[in-house]
Each structure stands twice: as C-alpha cells, then as structure tokens.
Amino acid sequence: MQAIIRRSPAIRAWILLAPAVAWLFIFFLAPLVIVLIYSFLERGTYGGVVWQPTLENYRRVFDALYFNTFTRSVYIAVATTVICLILGFPMAYFIATRPQKIRNSLLLALMIPFWTNFLIRTYAWLTLLRTNTGLINVTLLSLGIIDEPLPLFGNDFAIILGLVYGWLPDMVLPVYAALERLDRSLLEAAQDLYAGRWQVFRRVIWPLSLPGVVAGSMLVFIPSLGAFVTPAILGGGKSLMIGNIISNQFLAAHDWPFGSALSMLMMVFMLVATLIYFRAVNREGGAGL
Amino acid sequence: MERFDVELRKVTKRFGEVTAVRDVTLQIRSGEFFSLLGPSGCGKTTTLRMIAGFEIPTSGQILIGGQVQGHLPPHKRPVNTVFQHYALFPHMTVYQNVAFGLEMQKVDKAEIAARVGQALELVHLTGMENRKPKQLSGGQQQRVALARALVNRPKVLLLDEPLGALDLKLRKNMQIELKNLQAEVGITFIYVTHDQEEALTMSDRIAVMNRGRVLQVGSPEVIYEQPENRFVADFIGETNFVTGVLQRAGLPVEIEVAGQLVQAGWLAEGVRTGETAVLSIRPEKIHLLPGSANGEAHQFGTAVSGQVERTIYLGTDTRYLIRLDAETRLVVRMQNTQVGHSHFAIGDTVWACWNPAHARVLSAEE
Ligand SMILES: Nc1ncnc2c1ncn2[C@@H]1O[C@H](COP(=O)(O)OP(=O)(O)OP(=O)(O)O)[C@@H](O)[C@H]1O
Ligand SMILES: [Mg+2]
C-alpha cells in the first residue's frame, strides 16, 4: 500500500487534497445542494419543509414585489461597484506611485477603519445621515445653509454610500497590486511614442491593470448584491435589498423554500454576470497577458 | 555655421543633493553615431533622459534640430528611445507594439500597415507580427524595440545600453547589425554604453563621461590615441601611467621618470615645469631592444633602461613587465611576428623605446 502511494504522484496528490475537498464538500457543496432541493419543496408551517415537490417558489420569485426588489438590488450593486472603481482606481494609482515607505503607511491608513466592527461602522453612518437628528442635517440646518433636511437616509443613496464605504478597500487593494507591478518604463515608452496622458492611461495603464479591476469588481459586486446589514440599517426599514428579503424568509416568514428559491436566483444571476464580465474583459485584451 | 541635430548647452541636472550631470556641452551632428561612454553612475542615462524629455535640466539648454526644448514633454519631441530593458508592451502583439507610435500620431491604417511591415523587415522579424513579446527571445525583443522606435522615422534615436541584456555572441552580432542599420536609415544615433570596446567599434564620435562631466569628445581613434586626461586614458584600453617630474614644457616635452629623462609629444594644459606629472603610453607603442643596443635604442626617439621582471605569452603577442626602479614598472606588448623567437628572458637588461609622438604627459590629478 505504502509503495503504491509513493510511486503514484496522482494518489499522493489526492491524499494531500483530501482535507480541502472534504471541507468544500461538507461546508460548501452540501449546503448548496440542500438549498437547491428545498427550493423545489413546499413550506412547513413553522419553518422547515414539507417533502412535496413544487415549482410554486420559482413562480413567486417573479412576482413584481420580489422581482423589483431584485432588479433594484442589482442596480445598487452595480452602482456601488462603479463608484468604488471610480474612487478606488485613482486612490490605488496614487498609492502605487508613492515611494515604498509612504506606500505602506497609506495602505495601513486605508485598512485602519476596518479594524472596527462592520456593524458599529454602519451605525456610525446612521448618526451622520439620519434625516432629523443626523449630524450632517443638524449642522447644515443650524448654519442656515438649508431649510429642509436633506434626504440622506432611508433610501438607495444611503445604502450605496454605506456599501461603497464598506467595500472600497476591496477594490483598492487588488487594483493597487496590479498597478504596483506595472513597469514604469512602459509608461515612459508610451510617452516616448507620442502618447499623451489620456492615451497612456487608455492604452497602457488601463489594460495592464484590468486583472486587478476584475478582481476588485468581483469582490465589491458579489457582497454588495447579497448585502443585508447595510440596507437593514441605512435603508431605514423602507428601502430593502434582496438580501433582506431572503433573510426575512428564513428568520421571520418561516418560508424556507421561497428563501431558497430567491437564493438560487441570486446565485445563478451572479454566475451569469461574472461570466459575461470576464468575457467582455478578455475581449479588451488585458487579462490575457 | 554648422547645424546640429542635438545640442546640449551647459546642461546640469541635480537630484536633491546628487549632481547627476554637470555643465555638459555637446554638439551632435546629423547622421552621426554618437556614443556616451562612462562607468556606472556617471550620468549617461540622465543625459539621455533629458534629451528625450523624461527629465528637465536643472540649468542649461537642450536643442533638437535647432529648437530649444525647454519643458516640452516626451511625446512632443522628435526623438525616440530604445530602452535598456526594451519596455515592450506585454499586452500587445509585435505588430501592435510597432504600430503604437504611428497610431498615436494618427497616421492612417493603410500607411501604418505598410510602415510596420517595412520596419519589421528591416529588423528581420517578418512573420512574427502576431506574437506577444513574451514569446520572443531576448534578441528578437531587442529588434522589436528597435523597429518600434525606427518606424516613426525620428530625427534622433536614443539608445540606452540596448545590448546590455544580451549574451556576448548575440551582442557582437547585434553590434554589427545596429551599425549597418544606422548606415541604412541615416538617422542620428545617440548610444549609451559602459563598454569601451562597443563604443570604439561602433561610434563615429564618443563622449567619455565621468562623475557627471564630459571629459573628452572625439573619434574613437582620437579618444584612444590622444587621451587628454588620466581618466580617459585609463578607461579606454590599457595604458602605462608613470609618475615623474616635468622638465620641459615645449616640444618635445621632457619628463624625468625613475631617474631617466624621456620625451613625449603632448602636454596637458596647466602642468608646469618642475611639477609632478604623469607620463601615459600604451603598451603596444613601446618597443624593447637588448641592453647592448645603445645606439639603435636612441634612434627610436626616446628610451629608458630597465630589467625584464615577468613575461606572459599571449599567442599573438607577449606581455613584458619591465622594472625601471623600485616603484616603477612599464607594461610592454610586443607582437610575435616570428615563430619560435622569444625576444627576452626574465632578468635581461633592456631598452624600452618609443616614438615621442606616442607618449603624452598628463596632469597628475584625476
Ligand atoms: N531619479 C533620480 N533620483 C536621484 N538620483 C538619481 C536619479 N536618477 C539618477 N540619479 C543619480 O544620478 C547619477 C547618474 O545616474 P545615471 O542613471 O545617469 O547613471 P548611468 O551613467 O546611466 O549609470 P549606469 O551605467 O549604471 O546605468 C547616479 O549617481 C544616480 O544615483
Ligand atoms: Mg544607465
């Protein structure tokens, strides 16, 4: 037996991989399969399921109420990703072009806020944004700059703000990693070949940083689409996302099969969106170095 | 008045405390293969980068084609650069790399295709259009970098140690190719290298630099045969430096070395009679004669007597180390023109003779 293991690299590789495979199977694949199965069953009265196959859950997913929330969630996640990219790219570029010592300090500064609990940071935004008692509106009102409180809270704006704030470093870090690897002499070569600033960016910096942009966009888009803490707090109970509805199905409405169907819809959507995104980026030519 | 393609007037560049280039004045003629030669850190790259526009001089002026460049950014200067590590765009094919400069200048598609084709043909890369730089050998990448610059037909091509990353054999081949290419396209080349042999074999003129200064400018022959200071004489080829005291400043120059008076054909500015100076003479310019050949020795012009201390047989020639006195040695290189004829043995007394025109008296400093 030992001799066989020693002789066959394939068997040895499988033995080494076994813990990881077991982990993935038990904690990733199995729950996924359970969710998939539940989504085709009928709900139990107090949670759980009745083993009665049905497509009803998937029909309900397309009810205007839920489907609109879903499309709004997609819109919020896309907006969050785009804003993170617009803010994060220049930040990453700035950091990557500083001298080494300053770079590390800046990266640290970027991370420091995230040593605090996410919930606490989101509540901190609450005290800033709240319509009548929030710090921003109170200050602006007392200074006489505005007469009516600004609608900063309980809407999509507040949610996007909170999500951008939460996921910005997830955009900055991979983009930074790509830009840091970028050979400065390539930029000089482009300039030397008559490229102005914009063309240097468009033709050299951007395509070569695409792998980082792709990674960053995924890291922001996926958690944003599934977010439920941020919309629960900053949405003020009025503006919800698909994540809140799913968690409600499990925790409040005791409708596990419907929650499962919504989850499946979200996952399939993410998968498709990711694939389309990758293909588009590959056509751009950057990632395929 | 002669027109120059590139002119540097009293150019100085400081980086904080460091002065990378000091008061450099150069005039580079149209169509010339001009080399900047010097040891590492002497300011060659900085000089080139100032011409390209990547650095702006702290003081002084740079003119290209008679136009003062001032703060003009690189993309507005009529020069192109071949970078030391090529700096090819890794995400573009060979074709796209070479076409880049033309696209930026908004040349139309058909003309781009034609010119890229020509450029690739010039560097023998036809058929490689669709490869990425990573799929090419070092020498091929080098050629792409050349084609990418040449396709723009710049007034001046700047090359920063373009062969530095290649192995010796490829390097030798590319030296010849580059030289031929330059003759073919007729573009002015400004070529940075720290390899004196490369500079000697390729250049029309060489500027020897050290510590940010240009020490001498001249043709390879002038640089080799008529070095004006110790650094140039030492950096290019091999030479004897013998310290002595200047006895006569007029021609022929006379200097006392190891207690003997010898003659030289040139004296550096600022050295006065009675002062310490350095006699500089190349090993191959010295001829050895037996100690008995008194009269013959002095027919050469000038001679010193010494003992053979060491001989090294090198095939084409033999090196002798001649001891003049306790501190002073001369290296002599004699061609082995006759078979089985070893000239001298260790311990022999000999005359080391030379034509005074081949010896130079330089300042003891630097
Ligand atoms: N951006 C910079 N900041 C500070 N100092 C610099 C900078 N660029 C060059 N220097 C300094 O200027 C001097 C000349 O540098 P340069 O690169 O021109 O030398 P070089 O002759 O090209 O050397 P090498 O043969 O090693 O390439 C060096 O002492 C270098 O450290
Ligand atoms: Mg250099």
mmCIF file of C-alpha atoms and ligand atoms in Angstrom, chain B residues 15 18-21 38-47 55 84 160-161 192 194, ligand 1:
data_model
loop_
_atom_site.group_PDB
_atom_site.id
_atom_site.type_symbol
_atom_site.label_atom_id
_atom_site.label_comp_id
_atom_site.label_asym_id
_atom_site.label_seq_id
_atom_site.Cartn_x
_atom_site.Cartn_y
_atom_site.Cartn_z
ATOM 1 C CA PHE B 15 18.545 65.260 -7.896
ATOM 2 C CA VAL B 18 23.245 64.466 -6.090
ATOM 3 C CA THR B 19 24.523 66.207 -9.185
ATOM 4 C CA ALA B 20 23.979 63.593 -11.886
ATOM 5 C CA VAL B 21 25.101 65.735 -14.838
ATOM 6 C CA GLY B 38 31.478 56.059 -18.988
ATOM 7 C CA PRO B 39 31.377 53.943 -15.852
ATOM 8 C CA SER B 40 28.204 53.137 -13.946
ATOM 9 C CA GLY B 41 26.561 56.150 -12.352
ATOM 10 C CA CYS B 42 28.413 58.755 -14.418
ATOM 11 C CA GLY B 43 25.219 60.313 -15.741
ATOM 12 C CA LYS B 44 24.813 58.710 -19.172
ATOM 13 C CA THR B 45 21.191 57.667 -18.684
ATOM 14 C CA THR B 46 20.304 61.001 -17.116
ATOM 15 C CA THR B 47 21.767 62.832 -20.125
ATOM 16 C CA GLU B 55 13.904 64.774 -17.070
ATOM 17 C CA GLN B 84 17.563 49.246 -21.778
ATOM 18 C CA ASP B 160 20.299 53.247 -23.577
ATOM 19 C CA GLU B 161 22.603 50.233 -23.400
ATOM 20 C CA VAL B 192 24.758 54.938 -24.232
ATOM 21 C CA HIS B 194 29.702 51.469 -20.491
HETATM 22 N N1 LIG C 1 15.672 59.929 -10.187
HETATM 23 C C1 LIG C 1 16.846 60.023 -9.515
HETATM 24 N N2 LIG C 1 16.868 60.455 -8.240
HETATM 25 C C2 LIG C 1 18.028 60.585 -7.566
HETATM 26 N N3 LIG C 1 19.240 60.303 -8.073
HETATM 27 C C3 LIG C 1 19.298 59.871 -9.341
HETATM 28 C C4 LIG C 1 18.109 59.708 -10.128
HETATM 29 N N4 LIG C 1 18.463 59.261 -11.351
HETATM 30 C C5 LIG C 1 19.811 59.134 -11.318
HETATM 31 N N5 LIG C 1 20.316 59.503 -10.126
HETATM 32 C C6 LIG C 1 21.744 59.543 -9.742
HETATM 33 O O1 LIG C 1 22.436 60.246 -10.722
HETATM 34 C C7 LIG C 1 23.663 59.622 -11.023
HETATM 35 C C8 LIG C 1 23.739 59.280 -12.500
HETATM 36 O O2 LIG C 1 22.800 58.282 -12.810
HETATM 37 P P1 LIG C 1 22.617 57.673 -14.262
HETATM 38 O O3 LIG C 1 21.480 56.743 -14.213
HETATM 39 O O4 LIG C 1 22.544 58.780 -15.239
HETATM 40 O O5 LIG C 1 23.970 56.870 -14.448
HETATM 41 P P2 LIG C 1 24.436 55.960 -15.663
HETATM 42 O O6 LIG C 1 25.664 56.593 -16.193
HETATM 43 O O7 LIG C 1 23.334 55.734 -16.612
HETATM 44 O O8 LIG C 1 24.828 54.623 -14.918
HETATM 45 P P3 LIG C 1 24.627 53.082 -15.383
HETATM 46 O O9 LIG C 1 25.728 52.771 -16.335
HETATM 47 O O10 LIG C 1 24.771 52.348 -14.101
HETATM 48 O O11 LIG C 1 23.273 52.977 -15.975
HETATM 49 C C9 LIG C 1 23.756 58.403 -10.120
HETATM 50 O O12 LIG C 1 24.537 58.744 -9.020
HETATM 51 C C10 LIG C 1 22.340 58.148 -9.721
HETATM 52 O O13 LIG C 1 22.289 57.590 -8.440
#
